Coordinates of C-alpha atoms in Angstrom, one line a residue:
M1 CA -42.1 12.7 -44.1
L2 CA -41.0 16.3 -44.4
I3 CA -41.9 16.9 -40.7
Q4 CA -39.8 13.9 -39.7
L5 CA -36.9 15.1 -41.7
K6 CA -37.1 18.5 -40.0
E7 CA -37.3 16.9 -36.6
Y8 CA -34.3 14.7 -37.4
I9 CA -32.2 17.7 -38.7
S10 CA -33.2 19.8 -35.7
G11 CA -32.4 17.0 -33.3
K12 CA -29.1 16.3 -34.9
W13 CA -28.3 20.1 -34.8
H14 CA -29.1 20.3 -31.1
S15 CA -27.1 17.2 -30.4
E16 CA -24.1 18.6 -32.1
N17 CA -24.6 21.9 -30.2
S18 CA -24.7 20.0 -27.0
I19 CA -21.6 18.0 -27.7
N20 CA -19.8 21.3 -28.7
A21 CA -21.1 22.9 -25.5
I22 CA -19.7 20.1 -23.4
F23 CA -16.3 20.4 -25.1
R24 CA -16.3 24.2 -24.7
N25 CA -16.9 23.7 -21.0
M26 CA -14.3 20.9 -21.0
I27 CA -11.7 23.2 -22.5
L28 CA -12.4 25.8 -19.8
L29 CA -12.1 23.2 -17.0
A30 CA -9.1 21.6 -18.8
S31 CA -7.3 25.0 -18.8
G32 CA -7.5 25.2 -15.0
H33 CA -7.1 21.5 -14.3
G34 CA -4.4 21.3 -16.9
L35 CA -2.4 24.1 -15.4
A36 CA -2.9 22.5 -11.9
R37 CA -1.7 19.1 -13.2
V38 CA 1.3 20.7 -15.0
I39 CA 2.3 22.4 -11.6
A40 CA 1.9 19.1 -9.8
F41 CA 3.9 17.2 -12.5
A42 CA 6.6 19.9 -12.5
A43 CA 6.9 19.6 -8.7
T44 CA 7.0 15.8 -8.6
P45 CA 10.7 15.4 -9.8
V46 CA 11.7 17.8 -7.0
I47 CA 9.6 15.9 -4.5
T48 CA 11.0 12.5 -5.6
R49 CA 14.5 13.8 -5.0
I50 CA 13.6 15.0 -1.5
Y51 CA 11.6 12.0 -0.3
L52 CA 12.5 8.3 -0.4
P53 CA 10.2 5.5 -1.9
E54 CA 9.2 4.4 1.6
H55 CA 8.0 8.0 2.3
M56 CA 5.9 7.8 -0.8
G57 CA 4.6 4.5 0.4
V58 CA 3.4 6.1 3.6
L59 CA 1.7 8.8 1.6
S60 CA 0.0 6.2 -0.7
V61 CA -1.5 4.4 2.3
F62 CA -2.6 7.7 3.8
I63 CA -4.4 8.6 0.6
A64 CA -5.9 5.2 0.3
L65 CA -7.4 5.4 3.8
A66 CA -8.7 9.0 3.3
S67 CA -10.2 8.0 0.0
L68 CA -12.0 5.0 1.4
L69 CA -13.6 7.2 4.1
A70 CA -14.5 10.0 1.7
P71 CA -17.8 8.5 0.5
L72 CA -19.1 8.9 4.0
D73 CA -18.8 12.7 3.8
T74 CA -22.3 13.5 2.6
L75 CA -23.5 9.9 2.0
R76 CA -23.3 10.9 -1.7
Y77 CA -26.2 13.4 -1.4
A78 CA -23.8 16.0 -2.8
L79 CA -23.9 14.4 -6.2
A80 CA -27.6 15.2 -6.4
L81 CA -27.1 19.0 -6.1
P82 CA -27.2 19.6 -9.9
L83 CA -30.5 17.8 -10.2
P84 CA -33.3 19.9 -8.4
K85 CA -35.0 22.3 -10.8
H86 CA -35.5 25.0 -8.2
D87 CA -32.8 26.7 -6.2
G88 CA -34.8 26.6 -3.0
A89 CA -34.8 22.8 -3.1
A90 CA -31.1 22.8 -4.0
V91 CA -30.2 25.0 -1.0
N92 CA -32.1 22.7 1.4
L93 CA -30.2 19.8 0.0
F94 CA -26.9 21.7 0.4
V95 CA -27.7 22.3 4.1
L96 CA -28.6 18.7 4.6
C97 CA -25.2 17.7 3.1
T98 CA -23.4 20.1 5.4
L99 CA -25.0 18.7 8.5
I100 CA -24.2 15.1 7.5
L101 CA -20.6 16.2 6.7
G102 CA -20.1 17.7 10.2
C103 CA -21.4 14.5 11.9
V104 CA -19.2 12.3 9.8
F105 CA -16.1 14.3 10.5
L106 CA -16.6 14.0 14.3
L107 CA -17.3 10.3 14.1
I108 CA -14.2 9.5 12.0
F109 CA -12.0 11.7 14.3
F110 CA -13.3 9.7 17.4
L111 CA -12.9 6.3 15.8
F112 CA -9.4 7.0 14.5
G113 CA -8.4 8.2 17.9
L114 CA -9.3 4.7 19.2
L115 CA -8.4 2.4 16.4
A116 CA -5.4 4.0 14.6
P117 CA -2.7 1.8 16.3
T118 CA -4.4 -1.4 15.4
L119 CA -5.2 -0.4 11.8
F120 CA -1.7 0.9 11.0
D121 CA -0.1 -2.1 12.6
M122 CA -2.1 -4.4 10.3
L123 CA -0.9 -2.4 7.2
S124 CA 2.7 -2.4 8.4
M125 CA 2.5 1.4 8.5
G126 CA 3.8 2.3 11.9
P127 CA 5.3 5.7 10.6
L128 CA 1.7 6.9 10.0
L129 CA 0.6 6.5 13.7
P130 CA 1.8 9.9 15.0
Y131 CA -0.2 11.6 12.2
W132 CA -3.5 9.7 12.5
W133 CA -5.3 13.1 13.1
L134 CA -4.6 14.1 9.5
V135 CA -6.8 11.3 8.1
P136 CA -10.1 12.8 9.4
L137 CA -8.9 16.3 8.5
A138 CA -8.2 15.1 4.9
V139 CA -11.6 13.4 4.7
G140 CA -13.5 16.5 6.0
G141 CA -11.6 18.9 3.8
A142 CA -12.3 16.8 0.7
G143 CA -16.0 16.6 1.6
V144 CA -16.3 20.4 1.8
Y145 CA -14.6 20.8 -1.6
E146 CA -16.8 18.1 -3.2
L147 CA -19.9 19.8 -1.8
L148 CA -19.0 23.2 -3.2
S149 CA -17.8 21.9 -6.6
N150 CA -21.1 20.1 -7.1
W151 CA -22.9 23.3 -6.5
A152 CA -20.6 24.9 -9.1
I153 CA -21.6 22.2 -11.6
R154 CA -25.2 23.0 -10.9
E155 CA -24.5 26.7 -11.8
K156 CA -22.3 25.7 -14.7
A157 CA -19.7 27.9 -13.0
F158 CA -16.7 26.0 -14.4
R159 CA -14.3 29.0 -14.1
P160 CA -14.2 29.0 -10.2
I161 CA -13.5 25.2 -10.3
A162 CA -10.6 25.7 -12.7
R163 CA -9.2 28.6 -10.6
T164 CA -9.4 26.7 -7.4
S165 CA -7.7 23.6 -8.9
I166 CA -4.7 25.8 -9.7
W167 CA -4.6 27.2 -6.2
Q168 CA -4.8 23.7 -4.7
S169 CA -2.0 22.4 -6.8
C170 CA 0.4 25.3 -6.1
L171 CA -0.3 25.1 -2.3
G172 CA 0.0 21.3 -2.1
A173 CA 3.3 21.2 -4.0
T174 CA 4.8 24.1 -2.1
V175 CA 4.0 22.6 1.3
K176 CA 5.5 19.2 0.3
I177 CA 8.7 20.8 -0.9
V178 CA 9.2 23.3 1.9
L179 CA 8.4 20.8 4.7
G180 CA 10.6 18.1 3.0
V181 CA 13.6 20.5 2.8
L182 CA 13.0 21.2 6.5
G183 CA 13.3 17.5 7.2
L184 CA 9.7 16.8 8.1
K185 CA 9.4 13.4 6.4
P186 CA 6.9 12.0 5.7
L187 CA 4.8 14.6 7.4
G188 CA 5.4 17.1 4.6
L189 CA 3.8 14.8 2.1
L190 CA 0.8 14.2 4.2
I191 CA 0.1 17.9 5.0
G192 CA 0.7 18.8 1.4
H193 CA -1.9 16.2 0.3
V194 CA -4.5 17.7 2.6
F195 CA -3.9 21.2 1.1
S196 CA -4.0 19.8 -2.4
Q197 CA -7.5 18.4 -1.7
A198 CA -9.1 21.1 0.3
G199 CA -7.0 24.2 -0.3
G200 CA -8.9 27.2 -1.8
F201 CA -12.4 26.0 -0.8
L202 CA -13.0 29.4 0.8
S203 CA -12.6 31.2 -2.5
L204 CA -15.0 28.7 -4.1
A205 CA -17.5 29.3 -1.3
R206 CA -17.3 33.1 -1.8
S207 CA -18.4 32.6 -5.4
F208 CA -21.8 31.1 -4.4
Y209 CA -22.4 32.4 -0.9
P210 CA -24.8 35.2 -2.0
K211 CA -27.0 32.8 -3.7
L212 CA -26.9 30.3 -0.9
K213 CA -27.6 33.0 1.6
A214 CA -30.6 34.1 -0.3
G215 CA -32.0 30.6 -0.1
F216 CA -31.3 30.0 3.6
P217 CA -34.7 31.5 4.7
R218 CA -36.4 28.7 2.7
V219 CA -34.5 26.0 4.6
S220 CA -36.5 23.8 6.9
W221 CA -36.3 20.4 8.5
R222 CA -39.4 19.3 6.7
R223 CA -38.0 20.3 3.2
M224 CA -34.6 18.6 4.0
A225 CA -36.5 15.4 5.0
I226 CA -38.5 15.4 1.8
L227 CA -35.4 15.9 -0.3
G228 CA -33.6 13.3 1.7
R229 CA -36.3 10.8 0.9
H230 CA -36.6 11.8 -2.7
Y231 CA -32.9 11.3 -3.3
A232 CA -32.6 8.3 -1.0
D233 CA -31.1 6.2 -3.8
F234 CA -27.8 8.2 -3.5
P235 CA -27.1 7.0 0.1
K236 CA -28.8 3.7 -0.5
Y237 CA -27.0 2.7 -3.7
R238 CA -24.4 5.4 -4.6
F239 CA -22.7 5.5 -1.2
P240 CA -21.9 1.7 -1.0
S241 CA -21.2 2.0 -4.8
Q242 CA -18.7 4.8 -4.3
L243 CA -17.1 2.9 -1.4
L244 CA -16.7 -0.1 -3.6
L245 CA -15.3 2.0 -6.4
V246 CA -12.7 3.6 -4.2
L247 CA -11.8 0.2 -2.7
S248 CA -11.2 -1.2 -6.2
Q249 CA -8.9 1.8 -6.9
K250 CA -7.0 1.7 -3.5
L251 CA -6.9 -2.0 -2.9
P252 CA -3.6 -2.4 -4.9
L253 CA -1.9 0.0 -2.5
L254 CA -3.3 -1.7 0.6
F255 CA -2.4 -5.1 -0.7
F256 CA 1.1 -4.1 -1.8
S257 CA 1.7 -2.4 1.6
W258 CA 0.6 -5.6 3.4
K259 CA 2.4 -8.1 1.0
F260 CA 5.4 -6.3 -0.4
G261 CA 6.3 -3.4 2.1
S262 CA 6.4 0.3 2.0
T263 CA 9.2 0.7 -0.6
T264 CA 7.4 -1.3 -3.3
T265 CA 4.2 0.5 -2.4
G266 CA 5.9 3.8 -2.8
H267 CA 6.9 2.9 -6.4
L268 CA 3.3 1.8 -7.1
G269 CA 2.0 5.0 -5.5
L270 CA 4.1 7.2 -7.7
S271 CA 3.1 5.3 -10.8
L272 CA -0.6 5.7 -10.0
M273 CA -0.2 9.3 -9.0
T274 CA 1.7 10.2 -12.2
I275 CA -0.7 8.5 -14.7
A276 CA -3.6 10.2 -12.9
I277 CA -2.3 13.6 -14.0
P278 CA -3.2 13.4 -17.7
F279 CA -6.0 10.9 -17.5
S280 CA -7.9 12.4 -14.5
L281 CA -7.5 15.8 -16.1
I282 CA -9.4 14.9 -19.3
G283 CA -11.7 12.4 -17.6
Q284 CA -12.7 14.7 -14.8
T285 CA -13.3 17.8 -17.0
T286 CA -15.2 15.8 -19.6
G287 CA -17.3 14.1 -16.9
Q288 CA -18.2 17.3 -15.2
A289 CA -19.2 19.1 -18.4
Y290 CA -21.0 16.0 -19.7
Y291 CA -23.0 15.5 -16.5
S292 CA -24.0 19.2 -16.4
E293 CA -25.2 19.0 -20.0
I294 CA -27.2 15.7 -19.8
A295 CA -28.6 16.8 -16.4
C296 CA -30.2 19.7 -18.2
I297 CA -31.5 17.5 -21.0
G298 CA -33.1 15.1 -18.4
R299 CA -34.1 11.5 -18.6
K300 CA -37.1 12.2 -20.8
N301 CA -34.8 12.4 -23.8
P302 CA -32.7 9.3 -23.8
E303 CA -32.2 9.3 -27.6
K304 CA -30.4 12.7 -27.4
I305 CA -28.3 11.6 -24.5
R306 CA -27.4 8.4 -26.4
R307 CA -26.2 10.5 -29.5
I308 CA -24.2 12.8 -27.3
T309 CA -22.6 9.8 -25.4
K310 CA -21.5 8.1 -28.6
G311 CA -19.9 11.4 -29.8
I312 CA -18.1 11.7 -26.5
I313 CA -16.8 8.1 -26.6
K314 CA -15.4 8.5 -30.1
R315 CA -13.5 11.6 -29.1
L316 CA -12.2 10.1 -25.8
A317 CA -11.0 7.0 -27.7
L318 CA -9.1 9.3 -30.1
I319 CA -7.5 11.4 -27.3
G320 CA -6.7 8.5 -25.0
S321 CA -4.9 6.1 -27.4
L322 CA -1.7 8.1 -27.7
P323 CA -0.7 8.5 -24.0
C324 CA -1.4 4.8 -23.4
I325 CA 0.9 3.8 -26.2
V326 CA 3.6 6.2 -25.0
L327 CA 3.4 4.9 -21.4
F328 CA 3.5 1.3 -22.6
A329 CA 6.5 1.8 -24.9
A330 CA 8.7 4.1 -22.8
G331 CA 7.4 4.1 -19.2
P332 CA 10.6 2.9 -17.4
W333 CA 12.8 5.3 -19.3
L334 CA 10.5 8.3 -18.8
F335 CA 10.4 7.7 -15.0
Q336 CA 14.1 7.3 -14.7
V337 CA 14.7 10.6 -16.6
F338 CA 12.1 12.7 -14.8
F339 CA 12.0 11.3 -11.3
G340 CA 15.6 9.9 -10.8
R341 CA 17.3 6.5 -11.0
D342 CA 15.6 5.3 -7.8
W343 CA 12.2 5.3 -9.5
H344 CA 12.9 3.0 -12.5
R345 CA 10.6 0.3 -11.0
A346 CA 7.7 2.8 -10.9
G347 CA 8.1 3.1 -14.7
D348 CA 7.8 -0.7 -15.0
F349 CA 4.6 -0.6 -13.0
T350 CA 3.2 2.2 -15.2
R351 CA 3.8 0.2 -18.4
I352 CA 1.7 -2.6 -16.9
L353 CA -1.1 -0.2 -15.7
A354 CA -1.3 1.3 -19.2
V355 CA -3.1 -1.9 -20.2
Y356 CA -6.3 -0.9 -18.5
L357 CA -6.0 2.9 -18.6
F358 CA -7.6 3.2 -22.1
A359 CA -10.8 1.4 -21.0
Q360 CA -11.0 3.4 -17.7
F361 CA -10.5 6.7 -19.6
I362 CA -13.6 6.0 -21.7
Y363 CA -15.8 4.4 -19.1
T364 CA -15.4 6.8 -16.1
P365 CA -16.7 10.1 -17.6
I366 CA -19.9 8.6 -19.1
A367 CA -20.9 6.1 -16.5
N368 CA -21.5 8.5 -13.6
G369 CA -23.4 11.0 -15.7
V370 CA -25.8 8.5 -17.4
L371 CA -26.5 6.4 -14.4
N372 CA -27.1 9.5 -12.2
V373 CA -29.5 11.2 -14.7
F374 CA -31.5 8.0 -15.2
E375 CA -31.4 7.4 -11.5
K376 CA -30.0 3.9 -11.9
Q377 CA -28.0 3.9 -8.7
L378 CA -28.5 0.1 -8.3
F379 CA -26.7 -0.4 -11.5
V380 CA -23.7 1.7 -10.2
L381 CA -23.7 -0.4 -7.1
L382 CA -23.7 -3.7 -9.0
L383 CA -21.0 -2.6 -11.4
N384 CA -18.7 -1.5 -8.5
L385 CA -19.5 -4.6 -6.6
S386 CA -18.5 -6.7 -9.5
R387 CA -15.3 -4.7 -9.9
V388 CA -14.3 -5.2 -6.3
L389 CA -15.1 -9.0 -6.4
L390 CA -13.0 -9.4 -9.6
I391 CA -10.1 -7.5 -8.1
F392 CA -10.2 -9.5 -4.9
G393 CA -10.2 -12.6 -7.0
A394 CA -7.2 -11.4 -9.0
F395 CA -5.2 -10.7 -5.7
F396 CA -6.4 -14.0 -4.2
V397 CA -5.0 -15.8 -7.2
A398 CA -1.8 -13.8 -7.0
F399 CA -1.4 -14.4 -3.3
H400 CA -1.9 -18.2 -3.6
L401 CA 0.4 -18.5 -6.6
G402 CA 3.1 -16.4 -4.8
T403 CA 3.5 -14.1 -7.8
G404 CA 5.8 -11.0 -7.6
P405 CA 4.7 -7.4 -7.8
E406 CA 4.8 -7.1 -11.6
T407 CA 2.7 -10.3 -12.3
T408 CA 0.3 -9.3 -9.5
L409 CA -0.2 -5.9 -11.1
L410 CA -0.7 -7.4 -14.5
L411 CA -3.5 -9.6 -13.2
Y412 CA -5.1 -6.5 -11.7
S413 CA -4.7 -4.5 -14.9
L414 CA -6.3 -7.2 -17.2
T415 CA -9.1 -7.7 -14.7
L416 CA -10.0 -4.0 -14.7
S417 CA -9.9 -3.8 -18.5
L418 CA -12.6 -6.5 -18.8
Q419 CA -14.7 -4.9 -16.1
Y420 CA -14.7 -1.4 -17.7
A421 CA -15.7 -2.9 -21.1
L422 CA -18.6 -4.5 -19.3
G423 CA -19.5 -1.1 -17.7
V424 CA -19.7 0.7 -21.1
W425 CA -22.0 -2.0 -22.4
V426 CA -24.3 -1.6 -19.3
V427 CA -24.4 2.2 -19.8
F428 CA -25.8 1.8 -23.4
R429 CA -28.2 -0.9 -22.2
V430 CA -29.6 1.6 -19.7
M431 CA -30.2 4.2 -22.3
D432 CA -31.8 1.7 -24.7
M433 CA -34.1 0.5 -21.9
Q434 CA -35.1 4.1 -21.1
R435 CA -35.8 4.7 -24.8
R436 CA -38.0 1.7 -25.2
K437 CA -39.8 2.7 -22.0
R438 CA -40.5 6.1 -23.5
L439 CA -41.8 4.6 -26.7
D440 CA -44.1 2.2 -24.9
S441 CA -45.6 4.8 -22.7

């Protein structure tokens, strides 16, 4: 009994230490990401007074297309970089990701050169056609940054990630404002977005180049093939899963562009972009720190991961409730004050989207980490597939009922709320299944 008590106290102490370590890393990341978001937020009222809603609509569709293609970058192998125990294996995996990324970039560039006119015509986005070449550039740049940031997560090098985030935000905002003042509309928004996604990757690469260079002599086709097979679940399940996830996020923009035009899409785009600032900040930093911590714990200790996850959810629920209430209560007024009178409707959209933000805020940081560590990529795929099907269903109903933009968005928001609640339940089921499996073995 005494031994069990000591084990319990020790386990609880280590669990609290792990939670505190996650939040210390989260604070470090949040300081960088937070400053980057503050810069982006401070620049947005200037940008909305330079560009019109239809320009923002063009940017929104551009981001949607680039985001839909981004999962192709490394076929999601980059997510596995924190997992190998030995650096030699991780370097081989890094090189494999780099080779895949190069091939994907060339393929997307070629296909867009052929198909861009047809695609943009379908989406009523003719103004994007002269700038089709920026789409593969945005996809490739984002892939390089994702690859380097996942290596940083492996090294628990959160400071370089935070520093690079600030640089990206400054560069992106500056490019948008300067080019907009020069009259390059909507080109300034598109180029600025590319810089905000991929800018500063060279400084991040310099942080890890010595270690990567030291591991290059151990790189071989045979080792890369072995690692490719070992982590085959990432392209097999995580790639289509991520594609479905992004589709669920960007489908409203594509649907609104097709059904309601570029101006309404611009309002929705600003709404989604603005609410992403505080929520993605905390969600991303928590998710990175949480994943780094539970990856070190490993899947052999599901009970400890479960305790940490419960603690993270409680804190996220406490943090996330206030901004959701504020957005729901005062969204239209806030948008009109900060972004100008032309953007009142974007505030109405934000009030509606606040319905699902709370559930998303809790679900996103924990789901990726837990399902990666326990190698349940099929579960991720099924969750994202169910989300896309439900969203398609919501838009199908809205289309056949002939609902307006606000009612359509409300159907979307309620649907996502239910799906995220289901996702949290699935995450805990996975941990419970792993715990029973360990007890039975």
